[in-house]
Amino acid sequence: MSQARPADVPADVHPAEITPLMEAQVRTAVTIPLRFSDGYTAPARVLTFTGLVDGAEHLLLAFGDAVNADGEVTPGADVLIRMHSECLTGDVFGSERCDCGPQLREAAERLNDAGGLLLYLRQEGRGIGLYAKLDAYALQDAGLDTYDANTALGHGEDERDYTAAAQMLRAVGVDGIRLLTNNPDKAAQLTALGIDVVDVVRTGVHVTASNARYLQAKRDRTGHLLELPAA
């Protein structure tokens, strides 16, 4: 089911075409102590928002020195940012068909150490949704790669739009960032939306027997910055 759009956004306008950015506001801020499956713990200040252009329930998690003693999110200059797209199968169930779960765990520790922000974006399956992602898995089992499987279902290779992410960053006073990613499209979109990406910091490469073909497709098809072991 598609997400609702704010009433003042015309239905025929794609979020990426809306400039300047519409203002979003922090709705709720609450501290949640996180504990990952390997025992790693870190407190996060979790923010929700109103006014996001896509109407989705995205979250911002602030770690370490990005939160002051009063619980206010106070990111420093060129703060380290991770934009993580929701992946129920990887983040929750530990699926090894992707690298999402390990990337989320890695990001939490690196952001906690550096004092950074995690944007947890409700963009399952590169924006096509959970059921469609599982349909795409079935096509991958039949031989298609992750991108061709999406297009075979009538979707784009990657339908994610990061306008809401830029709104969230602006809502907490962020302009310049160091972006934790291997995906060049994230940096390109944020730059086009007026966020100064001063550096791209690569994440680790989390290869398993089940995701090696998936990671190779990301490297070869969309230029992800991945150094993979020889087959």
mmCIF file of C-alpha atoms in Angstrom:
data_model
loop_
_atom_site.group_PDB
_atom_site.id
_atom_site.type_symbol
_atom_site.label_atom_id
_atom_site.label_comp_id
_atom_site.label_asym_id
_atom_site.label_seq_id
_atom_site.Cartn_x
_atom_site.Cartn_y
_atom_site.Cartn_z
ATOM 1 C CA MET A 1 0.000 0.000 0.000
ATOM 2 C CA SER A 2 1.421 3.387 -0.920
ATOM 3 C CA GLN A 3 2.287 5.908 1.757
ATOM 4 C CA ALA A 4 0.028 8.919 2.288
ATOM 5 C CA ARG A 5 1.329 12.255 1.037
ATOM 6 C CA PRO A 6 1.073 15.538 2.939
ATOM 7 C CA ALA A 7 -2.032 17.448 1.865
ATOM 8 C CA ASP A 8 -0.040 20.358 0.415
ATOM 9 C CA VAL A 9 1.997 18.155 -1.963
ATOM 10 C CA PRO A 10 0.318 17.673 -5.368
ATOM 11 C CA ALA A 11 -0.151 14.016 -6.258
ATOM 12 C CA ASP A 12 1.597 14.419 -9.624
ATOM 13 C CA VAL A 13 4.777 15.943 -8.172
ATOM 14 C CA HIS A 14 7.681 13.595 -7.469
ATOM 15 C CA PRO A 15 9.377 14.422 -4.137
ATOM 16 C CA ALA A 16 12.766 14.973 -5.820
ATOM 17 C CA GLU A 17 11.215 17.795 -7.910
ATOM 18 C CA ILE A 18 10.170 19.813 -4.857
ATOM 19 C CA THR A 19 12.718 22.572 -4.273
ATOM 20 C CA PRO A 20 13.524 24.212 -2.006
ATOM 21 C CA LEU A 21 13.027 21.551 0.637
ATOM 22 C CA MET A 22 9.768 21.746 2.507
ATOM 23 C CA GLU A 23 10.417 22.201 6.212
ATOM 24 C CA ALA A 24 9.964 19.223 8.521
ATOM 25 C CA GLN A 25 9.711 19.388 12.297
ATOM 26 C CA VAL A 26 10.724 17.053 15.084
ATOM 27 C CA ARG A 27 7.591 15.391 16.459
ATOM 28 C CA THR A 28 8.882 13.161 19.281
ATOM 29 C CA ALA A 29 12.272 12.521 20.878
ATOM 30 C CA VAL A 30 12.859 9.551 23.151
ATOM 31 C CA THR A 31 15.908 7.615 24.346
ATOM 32 C CA ILE A 32 15.981 3.892 23.577
ATOM 33 C CA PRO A 33 18.742 1.579 24.860
ATOM 34 C CA LEU A 34 19.671 -0.637 21.915
ATOM 35 C CA ARG A 35 21.026 -4.167 22.233
ATOM 36 C CA PHE A 36 22.096 -6.111 19.158
ATOM 37 C CA SER A 37 22.147 -9.879 18.749
ATOM 38 C CA ASP A 38 25.890 -10.078 19.413
ATOM 39 C CA GLY A 39 25.480 -8.244 22.734
ATOM 40 C CA TYR A 40 26.633 -4.795 21.585
ATOM 41 C CA THR A 41 24.709 -2.038 23.367
ATOM 42 C CA ALA A 42 24.318 1.674 22.726
ATOM 43 C CA PRO A 43 21.744 4.252 23.760
ATOM 44 C CA ALA A 44 20.111 6.155 20.903
ATOM 45 C CA ARG A 45 18.013 9.312 20.949
ATOM 46 C CA VAL A 46 15.226 8.457 18.504
ATOM 47 C CA LEU A 47 13.372 11.235 16.679
ATOM 48 C CA THR A 48 10.141 11.179 14.693
ATOM 49 C CA PHE A 49 9.006 13.927 12.337
ATOM 50 C CA THR A 50 6.051 15.741 10.834
ATOM 51 C CA GLY A 51 6.034 17.282 7.371
ATOM 52 C CA LEU A 52 8.117 14.665 5.583
ATOM 53 C CA VAL A 53 7.421 14.849 1.873
ATOM 54 C CA ASP A 54 6.673 11.158 1.373
ATOM 55 C CA GLY A 55 4.485 10.778 4.460
ATOM 56 C CA ALA A 56 6.481 7.765 5.690
ATOM 57 C CA GLU A 57 7.432 7.056 9.307
ATOM 58 C CA HIS A 58 11.201 7.490 8.998
ATOM 59 C CA LEU A 59 13.368 7.661 12.130
ATOM 60 C CA LEU A 60 16.533 9.516 13.092
ATOM 61 C CA LEU A 61 18.731 7.857 15.713
ATOM 62 C CA ALA A 62 21.392 10.041 17.322
ATOM 63 C CA PHE A 63 24.365 8.376 19.001
ATOM 64 C CA GLY A 64 27.242 9.349 21.254
ATOM 65 C CA ASP A 65 28.336 12.970 21.308
ATOM 66 C CA ALA A 66 25.570 13.923 18.858
ATOM 67 C CA VAL A 67 23.327 14.047 21.946
ATOM 68 C CA ASN A 68 24.023 16.508 24.779
ATOM 69 C CA ALA A 69 23.440 16.011 28.501
ATOM 70 C CA ASP A 70 19.906 17.387 28.191
ATOM 71 C CA GLY A 71 18.978 14.858 25.508
ATOM 72 C CA GLU A 72 19.053 17.395 22.707
ATOM 73 C CA VAL A 73 20.402 16.300 19.322
ATOM 74 C CA THR A 74 23.397 18.560 18.695
ATOM 75 C CA PRO A 75 25.381 17.193 15.741
ATOM 76 C CA GLY A 76 28.772 18.725 15.174
ATOM 77 C CA ALA A 77 30.178 20.080 11.928
ATOM 78 C CA ASP A 78 30.452 17.484 9.137
ATOM 79 C CA VAL A 79 28.760 14.885 11.305
ATOM 80 C CA LEU A 80 28.979 11.206 10.326
ATOM 81 C CA ILE A 81 25.672 10.042 8.834
ATOM 82 C CA ARG A 82 24.342 6.642 7.810
ATOM 83 C CA MET A 83 21.177 6.386 5.693
ATOM 84 C CA HIS A 84 19.915 2.831 6.179
ATOM 85 C CA SER A 85 16.939 1.532 4.228
ATOM 86 C CA GLU A 86 14.664 -0.725 6.247
ATOM 87 C CA CYS A 87 15.178 -4.443 5.583
ATOM 88 C CA LEU A 88 12.926 -6.660 7.680
ATOM 89 C CA THR A 89 14.545 -9.872 6.470
ATOM 90 C CA GLY A 90 18.089 -8.694 7.115
ATOM 91 C CA ASP A 91 17.715 -6.290 10.047
ATOM 92 C CA VAL A 92 15.281 -8.407 12.084
ATOM 93 C CA PHE A 93 15.543 -11.990 10.900
ATOM 94 C CA GLY A 94 19.256 -12.034 10.075
ATOM 95 C CA SER A 95 18.871 -13.040 6.422
ATOM 96 C CA GLU A 96 22.176 -13.606 4.655
ATOM 97 C CA ARG A 97 20.723 -12.892 1.199
ATOM 98 C CA CYS A 98 21.776 -9.261 1.681
ATOM 99 C CA ASP A 99 24.278 -7.323 3.788
ATOM 100 C CA CYS A 100 21.729 -5.070 5.510
ATOM 101 C CA GLY A 101 21.826 -6.566 9.004
ATOM 102 C CA PRO A 102 25.622 -6.453 9.333
ATOM 103 C CA GLN A 103 25.711 -2.936 7.876
ATOM 104 C CA LEU A 104 23.176 -1.738 10.457
ATOM 105 C CA ARG A 105 25.163 -3.292 13.297
ATOM 106 C CA GLU A 106 28.427 -1.823 11.972
ATOM 107 C CA ALA A 107 26.870 1.612 11.564
ATOM 108 C CA ALA A 108 25.519 1.704 15.112
ATOM 109 C CA GLU A 109 28.970 1.136 16.598
ATOM 110 C CA ARG A 110 30.770 3.535 14.258
ATOM 111 C CA LEU A 111 28.180 6.256 14.844
ATOM 112 C CA ASN A 112 28.252 5.720 18.593
ATOM 113 C CA ASP A 113 32.040 6.051 18.589
ATOM 114 C CA ALA A 114 32.050 9.136 16.350
ATOM 115 C CA GLY A 115 28.904 10.841 17.600
ATOM 116 C CA GLY A 116 26.727 10.463 14.509
ATOM 117 C CA LEU A 117 23.235 10.070 13.132
ATOM 118 C CA LEU A 118 21.463 7.062 11.647
ATOM 119 C CA LEU A 119 18.506 7.749 9.368
ATOM 120 C CA TYR A 120 16.367 4.608 9.372
ATOM 121 C CA LEU A 121 14.329 4.970 6.191
ATOM 122 C CA ARG A 122 11.167 2.977 5.523
ATOM 123 C CA GLN A 123 12.217 1.921 2.015
ATOM 124 C CA GLU A 124 11.952 -1.853 2.059
ATOM 125 C CA GLY A 125 13.336 -3.574 -1.024
ATOM 126 C CA ARG A 126 14.931 -0.419 -2.450
ATOM 127 C CA GLY A 127 11.519 1.200 -2.258
ATOM 128 C CA ILE A 128 9.302 -1.533 -3.754
ATOM 129 C CA GLY A 129 7.963 -2.979 -0.479
ATOM 130 C CA LEU A 130 8.306 -6.233 1.427
ATOM 131 C CA TYR A 131 6.026 -8.493 -0.623
ATOM 132 C CA ALA A 132 7.497 -7.267 -3.906
ATOM 133 C CA LYS A 133 11.005 -7.814 -2.522
ATOM 134 C CA LEU A 134 10.148 -11.420 -1.745
ATOM 135 C CA ASP A 135 8.644 -11.773 -5.228
ATOM 136 C CA ALA A 136 11.949 -10.462 -6.561
ATOM 137 C CA TYR A 137 13.811 -13.052 -4.493
ATOM 138 C CA ALA A 138 11.830 -15.772 -6.261
ATOM 139 C CA LEU A 139 12.896 -14.342 -9.626
ATOM 140 C CA GLN A 140 16.496 -14.199 -8.423
ATOM 141 C CA ASP A 141 16.251 -17.887 -7.537
ATOM 142 C CA ALA A 142 15.245 -18.423 -11.167
ATOM 143 C CA GLY A 143 18.381 -16.654 -12.417
ATOM 144 C CA LEU A 144 17.746 -12.890 -12.539
ATOM 145 C CA ASP A 145 19.959 -10.489 -10.630
ATOM 146 C CA THR A 146 18.539 -8.129 -7.997
ATOM 147 C CA TYR A 147 17.982 -5.269 -10.469
ATOM 148 C CA ASP A 148 16.498 -7.280 -13.330
ATOM 149 C CA ALA A 149 14.177 -8.973 -10.849
ATOM 150 C CA ASN A 150 12.776 -5.580 -9.821
ATOM 151 C CA THR A 151 12.215 -4.440 -13.390
ATOM 152 C CA ALA A 152 10.634 -7.774 -14.317
ATOM 153 C CA LEU A 153 8.015 -6.998 -11.673
ATOM 154 C CA GLY A 154 7.331 -3.595 -13.211
ATOM 155 C CA HIS A 155 9.374 -1.600 -10.687
ATOM 156 C CA GLY A 156 12.446 0.555 -11.087
ATOM 157 C CA GLU A 157 15.861 -0.884 -10.332
ATOM 158 C CA ASP A 158 15.996 1.392 -7.291
ATOM 159 C CA GLU A 159 12.954 3.474 -6.355
ATOM 160 C CA ARG A 160 14.429 5.171 -3.298
ATOM 161 C CA ASP A 161 14.225 8.937 -2.989
ATOM 162 C CA TYR A 162 16.149 10.718 -0.255
ATOM 163 C CA THR A 163 14.238 14.000 -0.077
ATOM 164 C CA ALA A 164 12.766 13.078 3.306
ATOM 165 C CA ALA A 165 16.254 12.233 4.565
ATOM 166 C CA ALA A 166 17.460 15.703 3.615
ATOM 167 C CA GLN A 167 14.446 17.211 5.408
ATOM 168 C CA MET A 168 15.310 15.247 8.548
ATOM 169 C CA LEU A 169 18.894 16.438 8.471
ATOM 170 C CA ARG A 170 17.834 20.041 8.052
ATOM 171 C CA ALA A 171 15.322 19.694 10.891
ATOM 172 C CA VAL A 172 18.176 18.962 13.330
ATOM 173 C CA GLY A 173 20.433 21.669 11.926
ATOM 174 C CA VAL A 174 22.691 19.598 9.677
ATOM 175 C CA ASP A 175 24.120 21.001 6.454
ATOM 176 C CA GLY A 176 27.511 19.320 6.002
ATOM 177 C CA ILE A 177 28.012 15.586 6.492
ATOM 178 C CA ARG A 178 30.396 12.701 6.150
ATOM 179 C CA LEU A 179 28.287 9.962 4.589
ATOM 180 C CA LEU A 180 28.820 6.342 5.621
ATOM 181 C CA THR A 181 27.963 4.420 2.461
ATOM 182 C CA ASN A 182 29.197 2.380 -0.479
ATOM 183 C CA ASN A 183 26.365 3.661 -2.688
ATOM 184 C CA PRO A 184 27.251 6.692 -4.838
ATOM 185 C CA ASP A 185 23.574 7.469 -5.532
ATOM 186 C CA LYS A 186 23.022 8.433 -1.897
ATOM 187 C CA ALA A 187 25.723 11.084 -2.023
ATOM 188 C CA ALA A 188 24.525 12.341 -5.417
ATOM 189 C CA GLN A 189 20.918 12.721 -4.292
ATOM 190 C CA LEU A 190 21.797 14.466 -1.031
ATOM 191 C CA THR A 191 24.122 16.849 -2.858
ATOM 192 C CA ALA A 192 21.346 17.709 -5.331
ATOM 193 C CA LEU A 193 19.063 18.389 -2.359
ATOM 194 C CA GLY A 194 21.483 20.933 -0.899
ATOM 195 C CA ILE A 195 23.260 18.788 1.711
ATOM 196 C CA ASP A 196 27.035 19.274 1.592
ATOM 197 C CA VAL A 197 28.590 15.796 1.440
ATOM 198 C CA VAL A 198 32.163 16.622 2.410
ATOM 199 C CA ASP A 199 33.333 13.007 2.440
ATOM 200 C CA VAL A 200 32.125 9.506 1.626
ATOM 201 C CA VAL A 201 33.240 6.930 4.200
ATOM 202 C CA ARG A 202 32.969 3.351 3.025
ATOM 203 C CA THR A 203 31.255 0.701 5.094
ATOM 204 C CA GLY A 204 32.690 -2.754 5.542
ATOM 205 C CA VAL A 205 32.024 -5.465 2.972
ATOM 206 C CA HIS A 206 29.943 -8.231 4.522
ATOM 207 C CA VAL A 207 30.119 -11.162 2.121
ATOM 208 C CA THR A 208 28.417 -14.514 2.626
ATOM 209 C CA ALA A 209 27.902 -17.449 0.310
ATOM 210 C CA SER A 210 24.285 -16.358 -0.013
ATOM 211 C CA ASN A 211 24.848 -12.681 -0.867
ATOM 212 C CA ALA A 212 28.004 -12.726 -3.027
ATOM 213 C CA ARG A 213 26.022 -12.574 -6.293
ATOM 214 C CA TYR A 214 23.851 -9.782 -4.909
ATOM 215 C CA LEU A 215 26.880 -7.713 -3.905
ATOM 216 C CA GLN A 216 28.529 -8.295 -7.272
ATOM 217 C CA ALA A 217 25.411 -6.969 -9.006
ATOM 218 C CA LYS A 218 25.480 -3.848 -6.824
ATOM 219 C CA ARG A 219 29.113 -3.270 -7.719
ATOM 220 C CA ASP A 220 28.768 -3.970 -11.444
ATOM 221 C CA ARG A 221 25.318 -2.522 -12.147
ATOM 222 C CA THR A 222 25.166 0.597 -9.955
ATOM 223 C CA GLY A 223 28.776 1.366 -9.094
ATOM 224 C CA HIS A 224 28.756 0.491 -5.407
ATOM 225 C CA LEU A 225 32.217 0.930 -3.890
ATOM 226 C CA LEU A 226 32.794 -2.707 -3.048
ATOM 227 C CA GLU A 227 36.037 -4.652 -3.116
ATOM 228 C CA LEU A 228 34.917 -8.257 -3.380
ATOM 229 C CA PRO A 229 37.073 -11.375 -3.177
ATOM 230 C CA ALA A 230 37.764 -13.113 -6.466
ATOM 231 C CA ALA A 231 35.202 -15.759 -7.355
#
